[in-house]
mmCIF file of C-alpha atoms in Angstrom:
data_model
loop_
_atom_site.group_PDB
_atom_site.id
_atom_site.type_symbol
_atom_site.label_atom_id
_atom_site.label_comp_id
_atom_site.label_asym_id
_atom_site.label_seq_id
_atom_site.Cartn_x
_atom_site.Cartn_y
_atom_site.Cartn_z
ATOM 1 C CA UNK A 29 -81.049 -127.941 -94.795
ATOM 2 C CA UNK A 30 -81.974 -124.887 -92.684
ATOM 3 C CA UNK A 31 -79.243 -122.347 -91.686
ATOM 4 C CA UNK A 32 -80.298 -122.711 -88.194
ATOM 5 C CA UNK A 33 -79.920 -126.773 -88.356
ATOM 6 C CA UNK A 34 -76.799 -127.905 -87.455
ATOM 7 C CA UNK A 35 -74.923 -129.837 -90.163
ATOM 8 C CA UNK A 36 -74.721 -134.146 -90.019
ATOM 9 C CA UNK A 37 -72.373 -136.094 -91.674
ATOM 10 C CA UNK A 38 -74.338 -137.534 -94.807
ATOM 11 C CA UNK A 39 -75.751 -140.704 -94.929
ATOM 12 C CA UNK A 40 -73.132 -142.441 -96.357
ATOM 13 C CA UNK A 41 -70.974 -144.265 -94.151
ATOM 14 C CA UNK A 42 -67.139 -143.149 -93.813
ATOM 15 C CA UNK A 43 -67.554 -140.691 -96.342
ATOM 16 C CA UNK A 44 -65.014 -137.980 -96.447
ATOM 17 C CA UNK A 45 -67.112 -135.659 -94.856
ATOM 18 C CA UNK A 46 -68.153 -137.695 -92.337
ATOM 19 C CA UNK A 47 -64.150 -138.657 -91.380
ATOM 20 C CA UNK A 48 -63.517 -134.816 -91.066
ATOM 21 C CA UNK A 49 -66.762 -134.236 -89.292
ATOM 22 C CA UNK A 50 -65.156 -136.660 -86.511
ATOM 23 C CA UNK A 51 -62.143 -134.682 -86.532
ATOM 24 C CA UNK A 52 -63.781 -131.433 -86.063
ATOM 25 C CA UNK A 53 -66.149 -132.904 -82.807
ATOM 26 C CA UNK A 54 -62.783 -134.851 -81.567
ATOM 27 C CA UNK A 55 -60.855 -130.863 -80.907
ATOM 28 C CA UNK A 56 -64.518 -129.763 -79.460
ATOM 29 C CA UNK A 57 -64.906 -127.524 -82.496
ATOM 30 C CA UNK A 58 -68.816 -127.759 -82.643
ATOM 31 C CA UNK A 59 -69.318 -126.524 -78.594
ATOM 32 C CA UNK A 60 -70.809 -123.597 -78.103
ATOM 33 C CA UNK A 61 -69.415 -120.525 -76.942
ATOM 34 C CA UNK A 62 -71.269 -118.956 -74.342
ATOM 35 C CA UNK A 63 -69.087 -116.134 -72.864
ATOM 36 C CA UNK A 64 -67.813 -115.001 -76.499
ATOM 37 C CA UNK A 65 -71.311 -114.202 -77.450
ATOM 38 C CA UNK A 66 -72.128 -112.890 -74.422
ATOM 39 C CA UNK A 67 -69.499 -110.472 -74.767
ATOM 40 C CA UNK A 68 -70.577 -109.562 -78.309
ATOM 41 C CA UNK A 69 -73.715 -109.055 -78.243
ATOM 42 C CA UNK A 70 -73.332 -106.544 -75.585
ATOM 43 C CA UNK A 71 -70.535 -104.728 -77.171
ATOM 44 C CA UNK A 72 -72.704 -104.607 -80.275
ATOM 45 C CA UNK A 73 -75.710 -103.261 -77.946
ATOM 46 C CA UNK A 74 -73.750 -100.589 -76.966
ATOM 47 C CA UNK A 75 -72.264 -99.421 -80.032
ATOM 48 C CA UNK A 76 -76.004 -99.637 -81.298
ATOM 49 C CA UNK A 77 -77.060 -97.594 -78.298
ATOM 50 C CA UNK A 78 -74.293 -95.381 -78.135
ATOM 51 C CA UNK A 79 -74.982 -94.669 -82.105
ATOM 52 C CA UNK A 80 -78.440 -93.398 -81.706
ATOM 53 C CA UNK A 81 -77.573 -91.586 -78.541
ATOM 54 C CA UNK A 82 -75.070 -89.161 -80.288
ATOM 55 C CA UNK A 83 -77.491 -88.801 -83.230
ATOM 56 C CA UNK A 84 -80.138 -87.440 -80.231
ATOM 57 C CA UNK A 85 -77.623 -85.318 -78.762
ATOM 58 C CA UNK A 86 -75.726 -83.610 -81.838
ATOM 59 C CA UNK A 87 -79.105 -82.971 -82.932
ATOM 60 C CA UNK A 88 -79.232 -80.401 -86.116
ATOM 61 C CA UNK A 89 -75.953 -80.363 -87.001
ATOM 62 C CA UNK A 90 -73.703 -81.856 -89.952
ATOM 63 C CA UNK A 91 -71.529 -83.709 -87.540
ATOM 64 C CA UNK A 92 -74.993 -86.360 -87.940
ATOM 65 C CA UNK A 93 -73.688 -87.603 -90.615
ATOM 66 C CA UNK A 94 -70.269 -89.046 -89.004
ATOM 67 C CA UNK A 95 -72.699 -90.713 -87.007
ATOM 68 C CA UNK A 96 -74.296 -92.154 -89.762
ATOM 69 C CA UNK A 97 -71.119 -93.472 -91.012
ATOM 70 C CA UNK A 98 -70.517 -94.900 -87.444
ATOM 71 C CA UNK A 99 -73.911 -96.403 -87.253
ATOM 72 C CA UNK A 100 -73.577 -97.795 -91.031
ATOM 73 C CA UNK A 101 -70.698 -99.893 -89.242
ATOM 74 C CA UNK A 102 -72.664 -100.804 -86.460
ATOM 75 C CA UNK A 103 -75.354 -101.841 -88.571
ATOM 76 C CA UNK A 104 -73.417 -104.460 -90.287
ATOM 77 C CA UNK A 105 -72.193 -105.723 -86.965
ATOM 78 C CA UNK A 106 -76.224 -106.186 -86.417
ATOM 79 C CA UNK A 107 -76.421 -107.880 -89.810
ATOM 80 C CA UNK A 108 -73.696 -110.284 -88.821
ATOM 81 C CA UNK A 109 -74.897 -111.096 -85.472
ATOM 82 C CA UNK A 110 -78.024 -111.795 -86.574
ATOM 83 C CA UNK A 111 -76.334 -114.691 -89.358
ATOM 84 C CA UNK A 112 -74.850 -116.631 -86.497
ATOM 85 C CA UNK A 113 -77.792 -116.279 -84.352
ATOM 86 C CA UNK A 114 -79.955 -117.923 -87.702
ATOM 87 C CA UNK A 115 -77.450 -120.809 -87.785
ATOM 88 C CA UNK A 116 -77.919 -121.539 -84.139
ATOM 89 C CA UNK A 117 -74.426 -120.876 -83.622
ATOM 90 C CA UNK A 118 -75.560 -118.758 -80.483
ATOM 91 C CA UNK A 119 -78.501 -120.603 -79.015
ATOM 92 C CA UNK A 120 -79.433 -124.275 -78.622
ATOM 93 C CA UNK A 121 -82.755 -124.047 -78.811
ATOM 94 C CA UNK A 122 -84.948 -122.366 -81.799
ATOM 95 C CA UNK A 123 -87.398 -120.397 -79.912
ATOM 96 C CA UNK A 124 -84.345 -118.628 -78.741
ATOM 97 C CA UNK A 125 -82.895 -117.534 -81.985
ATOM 98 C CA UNK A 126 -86.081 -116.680 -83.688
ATOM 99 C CA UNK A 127 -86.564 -114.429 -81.331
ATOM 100 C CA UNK A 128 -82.822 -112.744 -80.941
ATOM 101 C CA UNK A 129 -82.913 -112.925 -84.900
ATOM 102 C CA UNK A 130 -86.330 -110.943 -85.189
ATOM 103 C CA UNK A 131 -84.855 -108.400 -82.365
ATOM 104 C CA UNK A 132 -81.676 -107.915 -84.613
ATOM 105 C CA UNK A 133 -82.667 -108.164 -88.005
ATOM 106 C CA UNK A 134 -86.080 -106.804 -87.886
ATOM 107 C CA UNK A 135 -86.729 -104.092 -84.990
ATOM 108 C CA UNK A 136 -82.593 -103.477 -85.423
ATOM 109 C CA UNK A 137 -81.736 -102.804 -88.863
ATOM 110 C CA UNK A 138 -84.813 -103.278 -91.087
ATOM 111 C CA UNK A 139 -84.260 -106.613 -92.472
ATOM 112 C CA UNK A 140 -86.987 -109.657 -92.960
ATOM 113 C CA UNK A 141 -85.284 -112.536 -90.740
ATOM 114 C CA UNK A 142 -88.022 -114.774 -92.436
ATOM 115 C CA UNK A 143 -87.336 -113.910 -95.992
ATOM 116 C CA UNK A 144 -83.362 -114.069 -95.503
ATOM 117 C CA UNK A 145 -83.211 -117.136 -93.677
ATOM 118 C CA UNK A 146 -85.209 -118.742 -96.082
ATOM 119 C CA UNK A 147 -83.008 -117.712 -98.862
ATOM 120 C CA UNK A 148 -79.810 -118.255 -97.237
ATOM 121 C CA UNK A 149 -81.262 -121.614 -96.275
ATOM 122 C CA UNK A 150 -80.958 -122.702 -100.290
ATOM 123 C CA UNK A 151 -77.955 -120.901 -100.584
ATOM 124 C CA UNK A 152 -76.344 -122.942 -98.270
ATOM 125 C CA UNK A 153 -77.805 -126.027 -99.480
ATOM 126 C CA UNK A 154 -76.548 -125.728 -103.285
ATOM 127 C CA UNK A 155 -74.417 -122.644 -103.378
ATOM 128 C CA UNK A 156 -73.157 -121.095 -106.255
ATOM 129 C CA UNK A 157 -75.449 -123.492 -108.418
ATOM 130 C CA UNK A 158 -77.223 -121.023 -110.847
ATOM 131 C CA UNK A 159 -80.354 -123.052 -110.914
ATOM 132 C CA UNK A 160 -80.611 -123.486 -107.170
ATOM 133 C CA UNK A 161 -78.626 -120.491 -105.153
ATOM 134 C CA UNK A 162 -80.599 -117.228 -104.756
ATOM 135 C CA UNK A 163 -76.962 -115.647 -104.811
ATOM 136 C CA UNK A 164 -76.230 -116.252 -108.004
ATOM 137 C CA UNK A 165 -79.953 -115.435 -109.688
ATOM 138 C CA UNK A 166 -79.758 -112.932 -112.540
ATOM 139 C CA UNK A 167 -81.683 -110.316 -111.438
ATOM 140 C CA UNK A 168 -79.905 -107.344 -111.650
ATOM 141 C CA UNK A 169 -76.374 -108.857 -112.521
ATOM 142 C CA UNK A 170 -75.458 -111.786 -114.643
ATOM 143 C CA UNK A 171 -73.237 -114.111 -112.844
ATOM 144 C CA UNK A 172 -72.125 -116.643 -116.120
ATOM 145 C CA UNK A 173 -71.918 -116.131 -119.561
ATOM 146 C CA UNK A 174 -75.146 -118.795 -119.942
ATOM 147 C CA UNK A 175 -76.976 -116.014 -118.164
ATOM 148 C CA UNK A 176 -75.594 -113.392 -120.129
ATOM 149 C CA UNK A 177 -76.692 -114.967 -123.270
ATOM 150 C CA UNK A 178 -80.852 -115.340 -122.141
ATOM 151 C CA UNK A 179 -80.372 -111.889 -120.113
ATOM 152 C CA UNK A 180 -83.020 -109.408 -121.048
ATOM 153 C CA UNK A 181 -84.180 -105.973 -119.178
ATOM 154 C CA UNK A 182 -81.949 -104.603 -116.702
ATOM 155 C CA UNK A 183 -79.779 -107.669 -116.406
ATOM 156 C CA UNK A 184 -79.244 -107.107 -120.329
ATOM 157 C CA UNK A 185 -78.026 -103.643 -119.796
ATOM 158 C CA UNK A 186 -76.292 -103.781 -116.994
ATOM 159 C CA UNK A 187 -74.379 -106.805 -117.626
ATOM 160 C CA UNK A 188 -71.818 -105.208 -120.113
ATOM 161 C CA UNK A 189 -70.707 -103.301 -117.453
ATOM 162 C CA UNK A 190 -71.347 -105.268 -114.355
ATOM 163 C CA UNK A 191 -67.182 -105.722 -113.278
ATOM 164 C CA UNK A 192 -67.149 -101.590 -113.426
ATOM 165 C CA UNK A 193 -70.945 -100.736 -111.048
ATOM 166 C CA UNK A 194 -70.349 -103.854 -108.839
ATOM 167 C CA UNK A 195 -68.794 -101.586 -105.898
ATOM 168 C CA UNK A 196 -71.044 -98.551 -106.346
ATOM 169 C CA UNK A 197 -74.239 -100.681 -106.666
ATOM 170 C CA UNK A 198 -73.705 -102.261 -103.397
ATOM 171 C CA UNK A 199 -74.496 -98.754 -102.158
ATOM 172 C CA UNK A 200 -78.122 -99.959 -102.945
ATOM 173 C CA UNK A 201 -77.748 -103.168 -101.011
ATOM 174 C CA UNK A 202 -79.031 -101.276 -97.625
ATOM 175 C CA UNK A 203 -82.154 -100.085 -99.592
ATOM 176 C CA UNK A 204 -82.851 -103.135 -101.517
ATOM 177 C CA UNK A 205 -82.846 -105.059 -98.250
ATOM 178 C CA UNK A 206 -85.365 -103.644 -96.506
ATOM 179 C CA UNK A 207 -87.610 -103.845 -99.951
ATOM 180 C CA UNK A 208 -87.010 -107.024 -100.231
ATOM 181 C CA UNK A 209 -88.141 -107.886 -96.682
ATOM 182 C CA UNK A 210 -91.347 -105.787 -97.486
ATOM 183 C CA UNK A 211 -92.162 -107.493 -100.651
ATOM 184 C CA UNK A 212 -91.357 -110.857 -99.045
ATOM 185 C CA UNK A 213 -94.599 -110.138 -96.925
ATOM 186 C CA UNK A 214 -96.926 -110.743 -99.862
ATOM 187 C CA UNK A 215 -95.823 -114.255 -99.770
ATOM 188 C CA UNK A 216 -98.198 -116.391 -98.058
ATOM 189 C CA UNK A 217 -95.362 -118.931 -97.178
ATOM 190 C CA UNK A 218 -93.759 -116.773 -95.210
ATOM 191 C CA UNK A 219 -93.147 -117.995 -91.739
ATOM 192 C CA UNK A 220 -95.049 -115.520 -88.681
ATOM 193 C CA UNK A 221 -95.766 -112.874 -91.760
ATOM 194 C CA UNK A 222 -97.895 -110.738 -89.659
ATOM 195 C CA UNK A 223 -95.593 -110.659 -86.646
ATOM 196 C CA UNK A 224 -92.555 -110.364 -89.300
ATOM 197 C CA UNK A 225 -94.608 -107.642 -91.087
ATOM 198 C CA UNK A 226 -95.358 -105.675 -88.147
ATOM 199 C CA UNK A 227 -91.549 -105.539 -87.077
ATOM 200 C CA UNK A 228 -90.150 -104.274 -90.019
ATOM 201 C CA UNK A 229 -92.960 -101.592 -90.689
ATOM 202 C CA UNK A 230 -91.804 -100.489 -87.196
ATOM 203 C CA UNK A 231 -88.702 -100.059 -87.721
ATOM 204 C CA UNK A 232 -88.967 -97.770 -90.707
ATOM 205 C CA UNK A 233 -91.851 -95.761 -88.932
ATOM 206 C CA UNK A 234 -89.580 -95.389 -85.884
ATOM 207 C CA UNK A 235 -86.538 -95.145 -88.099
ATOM 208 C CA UNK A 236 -88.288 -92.120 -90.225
ATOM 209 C CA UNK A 237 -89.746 -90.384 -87.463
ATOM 210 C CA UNK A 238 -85.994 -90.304 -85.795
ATOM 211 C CA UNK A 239 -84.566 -88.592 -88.313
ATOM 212 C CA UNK A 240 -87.379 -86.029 -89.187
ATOM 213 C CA UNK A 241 -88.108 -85.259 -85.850
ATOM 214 C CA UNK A 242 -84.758 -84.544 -85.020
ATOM 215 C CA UNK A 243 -82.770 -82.965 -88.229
ATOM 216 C CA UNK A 244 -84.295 -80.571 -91.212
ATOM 217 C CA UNK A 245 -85.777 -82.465 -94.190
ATOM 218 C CA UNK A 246 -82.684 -81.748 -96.057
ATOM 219 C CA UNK A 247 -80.316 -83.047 -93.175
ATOM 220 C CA UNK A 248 -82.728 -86.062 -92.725
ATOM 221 C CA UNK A 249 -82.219 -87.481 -96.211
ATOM 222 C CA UNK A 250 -78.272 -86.535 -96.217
ATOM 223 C CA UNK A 251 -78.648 -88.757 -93.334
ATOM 224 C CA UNK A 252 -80.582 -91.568 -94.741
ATOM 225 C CA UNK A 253 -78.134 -91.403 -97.892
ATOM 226 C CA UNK A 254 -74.763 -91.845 -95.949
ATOM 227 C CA UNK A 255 -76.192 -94.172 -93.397
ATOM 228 C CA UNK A 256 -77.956 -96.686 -96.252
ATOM 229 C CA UNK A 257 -75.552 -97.076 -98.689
ATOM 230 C CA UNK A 258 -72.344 -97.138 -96.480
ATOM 231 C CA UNK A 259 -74.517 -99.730 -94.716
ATOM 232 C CA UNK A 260 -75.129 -101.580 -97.825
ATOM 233 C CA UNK A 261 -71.681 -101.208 -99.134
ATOM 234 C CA UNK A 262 -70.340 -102.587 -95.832
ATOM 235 C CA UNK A 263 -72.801 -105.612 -96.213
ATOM 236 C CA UNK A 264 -71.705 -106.418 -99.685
ATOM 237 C CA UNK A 265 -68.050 -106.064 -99.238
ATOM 238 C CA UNK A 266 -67.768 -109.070 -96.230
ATOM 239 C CA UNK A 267 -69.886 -111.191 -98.844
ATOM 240 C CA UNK A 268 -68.567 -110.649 -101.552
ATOM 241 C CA UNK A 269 -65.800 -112.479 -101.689
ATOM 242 C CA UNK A 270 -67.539 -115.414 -100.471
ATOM 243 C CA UNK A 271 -68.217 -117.173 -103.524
ATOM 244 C CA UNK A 272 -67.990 -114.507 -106.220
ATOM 245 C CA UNK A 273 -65.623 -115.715 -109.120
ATOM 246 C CA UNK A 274 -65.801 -119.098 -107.712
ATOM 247 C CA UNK A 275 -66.722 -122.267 -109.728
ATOM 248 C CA UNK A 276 -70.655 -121.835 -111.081
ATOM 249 C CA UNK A 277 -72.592 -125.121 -110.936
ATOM 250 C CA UNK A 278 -75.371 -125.527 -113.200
ATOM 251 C CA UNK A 279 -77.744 -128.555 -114.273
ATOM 252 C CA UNK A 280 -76.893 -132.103 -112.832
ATOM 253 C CA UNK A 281 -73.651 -130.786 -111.279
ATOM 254 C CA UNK A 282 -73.472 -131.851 -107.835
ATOM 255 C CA UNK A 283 -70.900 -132.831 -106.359
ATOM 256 C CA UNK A 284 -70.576 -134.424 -102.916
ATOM 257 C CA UNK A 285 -71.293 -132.529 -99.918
ATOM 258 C CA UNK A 286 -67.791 -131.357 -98.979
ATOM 259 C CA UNK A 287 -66.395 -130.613 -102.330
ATOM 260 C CA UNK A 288 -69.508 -128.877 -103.461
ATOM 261 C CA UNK A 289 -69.046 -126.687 -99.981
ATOM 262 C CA UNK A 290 -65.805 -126.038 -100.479
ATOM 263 C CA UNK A 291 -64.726 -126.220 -104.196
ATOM 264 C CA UNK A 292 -67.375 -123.122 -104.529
ATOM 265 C CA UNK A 293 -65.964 -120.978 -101.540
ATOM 266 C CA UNK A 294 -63.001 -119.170 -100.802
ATOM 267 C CA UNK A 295 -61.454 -117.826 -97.237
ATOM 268 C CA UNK A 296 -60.316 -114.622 -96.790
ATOM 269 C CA UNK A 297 -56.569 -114.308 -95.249
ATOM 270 C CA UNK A 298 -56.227 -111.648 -92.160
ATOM 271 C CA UNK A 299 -55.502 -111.088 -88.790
ATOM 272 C CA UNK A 300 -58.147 -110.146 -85.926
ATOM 273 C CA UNK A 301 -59.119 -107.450 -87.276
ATOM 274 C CA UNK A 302 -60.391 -109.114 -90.584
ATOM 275 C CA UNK A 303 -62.257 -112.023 -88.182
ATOM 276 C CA UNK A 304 -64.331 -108.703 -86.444
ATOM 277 C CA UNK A 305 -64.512 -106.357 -89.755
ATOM 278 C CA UNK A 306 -66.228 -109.898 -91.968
ATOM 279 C CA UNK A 307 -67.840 -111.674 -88.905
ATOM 280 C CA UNK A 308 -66.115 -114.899 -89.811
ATOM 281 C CA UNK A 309 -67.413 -115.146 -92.902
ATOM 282 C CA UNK A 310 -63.522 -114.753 -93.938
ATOM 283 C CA UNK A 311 -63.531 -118.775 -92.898
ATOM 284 C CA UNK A 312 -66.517 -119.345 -95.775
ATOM 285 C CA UNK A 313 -64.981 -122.678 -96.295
ATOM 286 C CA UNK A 314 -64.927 -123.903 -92.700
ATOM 287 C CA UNK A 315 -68.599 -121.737 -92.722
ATOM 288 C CA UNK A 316 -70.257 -123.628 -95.152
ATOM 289 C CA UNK A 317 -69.163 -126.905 -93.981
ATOM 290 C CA UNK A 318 -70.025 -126.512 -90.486
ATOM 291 C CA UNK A 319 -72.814 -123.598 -90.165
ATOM 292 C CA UNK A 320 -73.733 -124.007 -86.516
ATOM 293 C CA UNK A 321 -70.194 -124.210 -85.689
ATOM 294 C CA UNK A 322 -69.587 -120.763 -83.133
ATOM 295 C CA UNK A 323 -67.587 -118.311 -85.666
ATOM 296 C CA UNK A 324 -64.650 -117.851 -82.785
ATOM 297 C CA UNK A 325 -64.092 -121.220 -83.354
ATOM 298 C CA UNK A 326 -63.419 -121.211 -87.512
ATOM 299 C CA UNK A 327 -59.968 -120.022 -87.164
ATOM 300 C CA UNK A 328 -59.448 -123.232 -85.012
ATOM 301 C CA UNK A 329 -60.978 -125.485 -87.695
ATOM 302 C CA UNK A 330 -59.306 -123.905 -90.569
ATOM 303 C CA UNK A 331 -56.023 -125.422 -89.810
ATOM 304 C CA UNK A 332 -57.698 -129.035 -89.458
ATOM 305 C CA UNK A 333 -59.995 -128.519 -92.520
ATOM 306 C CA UNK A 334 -57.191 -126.980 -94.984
ATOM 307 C CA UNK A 335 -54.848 -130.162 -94.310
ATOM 308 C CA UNK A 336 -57.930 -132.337 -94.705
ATOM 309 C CA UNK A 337 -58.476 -131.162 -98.122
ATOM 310 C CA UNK A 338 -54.643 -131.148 -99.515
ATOM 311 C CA UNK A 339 -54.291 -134.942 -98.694
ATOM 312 C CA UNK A 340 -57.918 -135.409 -100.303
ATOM 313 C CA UNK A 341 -56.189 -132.941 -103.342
ATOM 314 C CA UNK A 342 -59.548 -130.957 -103.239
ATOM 315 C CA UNK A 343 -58.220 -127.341 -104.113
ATOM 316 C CA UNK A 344 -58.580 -125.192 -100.626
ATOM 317 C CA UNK A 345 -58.749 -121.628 -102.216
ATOM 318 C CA UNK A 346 -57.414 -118.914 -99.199
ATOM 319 C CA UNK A 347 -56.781 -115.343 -100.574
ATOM 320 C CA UNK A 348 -56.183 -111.552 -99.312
ATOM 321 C CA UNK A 349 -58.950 -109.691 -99.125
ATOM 322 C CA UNK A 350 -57.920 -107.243 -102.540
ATOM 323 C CA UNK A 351 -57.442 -110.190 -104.049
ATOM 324 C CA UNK A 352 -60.500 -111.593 -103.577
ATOM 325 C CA UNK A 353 -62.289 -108.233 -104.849
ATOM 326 C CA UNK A 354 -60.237 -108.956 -108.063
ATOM 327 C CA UNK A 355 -61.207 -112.421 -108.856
ATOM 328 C CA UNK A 356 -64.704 -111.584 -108.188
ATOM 329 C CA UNK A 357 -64.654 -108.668 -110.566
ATOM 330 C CA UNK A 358 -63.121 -110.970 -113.371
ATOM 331 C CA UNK A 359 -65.113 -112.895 -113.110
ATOM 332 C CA UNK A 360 -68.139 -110.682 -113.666
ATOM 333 C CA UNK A 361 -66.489 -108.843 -116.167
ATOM 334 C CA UNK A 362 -65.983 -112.320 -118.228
ATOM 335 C CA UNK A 363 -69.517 -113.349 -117.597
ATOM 336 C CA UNK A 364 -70.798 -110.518 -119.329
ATOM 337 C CA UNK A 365 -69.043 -110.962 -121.969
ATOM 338 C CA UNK A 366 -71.612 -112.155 -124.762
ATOM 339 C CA UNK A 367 -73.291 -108.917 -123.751
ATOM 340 C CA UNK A 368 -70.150 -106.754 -124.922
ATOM 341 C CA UNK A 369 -70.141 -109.012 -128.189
ATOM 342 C CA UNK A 370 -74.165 -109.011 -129.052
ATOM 343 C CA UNK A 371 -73.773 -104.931 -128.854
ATOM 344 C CA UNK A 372 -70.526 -104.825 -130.499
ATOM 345 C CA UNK A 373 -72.011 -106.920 -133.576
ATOM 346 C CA UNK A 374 -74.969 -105.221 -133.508
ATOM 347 C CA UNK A 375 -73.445 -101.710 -134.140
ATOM 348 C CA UNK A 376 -71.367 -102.895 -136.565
#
């Protein structure tokens, strides 16, 4: 399944996805939403515009780097934009999105559309399944005690600790991003790699020569520092408490296509304010099952999808945001427990 495909019921007739599927195109849920997004995209354009236009006018001063914090924002607004357009929640037709997801995540804020989409393609397909989600790989944190146990390198190290750097790691998020994008282009795989590859190398040229040609060298990287990890702390915080200290699958666990969606996501409770700040993503559950579904339309489907589940008795997990942040750091702080035990034996 491909984030920008629209989701089907499965195959099998009158199963329970497929009876709340019905449901959800009966209230209309699935049309698109023309004038929201219109609206949005150009109040995100001129934030964006507006960003870089007070950077150019402050010019050499410290003041830059409240801009940076503003643009850090703005940023993840780009970020989240660009996640509906990839789930053709936007446009109807592909061309359409490729494009408007290239123009937002590449030339805007320095991230592969090719290699993300790709990845949250199989996240969305199997997530939270250690074997199959990118999410949950162990490459810099563990995310189960199995994990923890065949964890060497960094992964080994930093897993004892993992519940405690969570928060200030994400502040590496922004940077890791863009590398990842980069190294993403030696992959031969990779969907339009030269157009893909010349996008993002001019954004960092243009993004570079911004900041050197208008602050000192010291300034400049102040700049870069703020703007980055605020930027990638931003990022991590809406997903975070997506699917972090939710239910890990692993082997020949899979479970049908609504309960696999939704026993291994949780919803974030909140006003309008939390629907802007996460993008939607606070509806993960009504997300996951219904990706091309226009994110104004989630809090709509929540109320259809949550009684769906409690007369099916499939658990419907909704928490405050804090909250969420709390489970997910138990959880990470439990998975790395064989880590704490191998070095506590060890020194003894």
């Amino acid at each position: 399944m491909r984030a920008e495909t629209p989701v089907r019921p499965e195959p099998a007739t009158g199963s329970d996805f497929a009876r709340l599927s019905k449901q959800i195109a009966e209230n209309g849920l699935m049309s698109r939403r023309p004038g929201y997004y219109t609206a949005r995209l150009a109040t995100v354009a001129a934030l964006y515009a507006g960003g870089w236009t007070a950077f150019a006018v402050l010019g050499a001063s410290w003041w830059s780097l409240a801009v940076a914090a503003f643009l850090a924002a703005v940023f993840g607004q780009v970020a989240l934009v660009a996640h509906d357009v990839a789930h053709r929640q936007v446009f109807r037709l592909r061309k359409a999105s490729e494009v408007s997801g290239r123009i937002a995540g590449n030339v805007g804020i320095g991230m592969g559309y090719g290699w993300w989409q790709d990845k949250h393609t199989r996240h969305h397909a199997n997530p939270n399944h250690e074997d199959l989600d990118p999410d949950v790989t162990p490459d810099l944190l563990v995310w189960s005690q199995k994990q923890a146990r065949a964890a060497t390198g960094l992964p080994r190290v930093i897993g004892r600790s993992q519940a405690f750097l969570f928060f200030p790691l994400l502040l590496l998020e922004g940077f890791n991003l863009h590398v990842s994008g980069l190294r993403s282009l030696a992959n031969r795989s990779l969907k339009a790699r030269t157009l893909e590859g010349a996008l993002l190398l001019g954004h960092c040229a243009i993004y570079l020569t911004a900041l050197f040609l208008v602050l000192p060298p010291g300034m400049a990287l102040a700049f870069l520092a703020v703007h980055q990890c605020l930027f990638g702390a931003y990022l991590g915080s809406i997903f975070a408490p997506n699917h972090k200290g939710m239910p890990i699958l692993t082997g020949t666990d899979r479970p049908d296509f609504l309960r696999r969606q939704v026993l291994t996501s949780r919803n974030v409770r909140g006003g309008r304010f939390t629907d802007i700040a996460l993008g939607g993503l606070n509806y993960q559950i009504e997300h996951h099952l219904f990706p091309s579904m226009p994110s104004p339309n989630l809090r709509r489907a929540q109320r259809i999808v949550r009684r769906y589940c409690e007369d099916l008795g499939v658990t419907y997990l909704e928490t405050g945001l804090v909250t969420s942040y709390r489970q997910a750091l138990s959880s990470l702080h439990q998975a790395g427990a064989p880590l704490r035990h191998a070095k506590t034996t060890a020194t003894a």
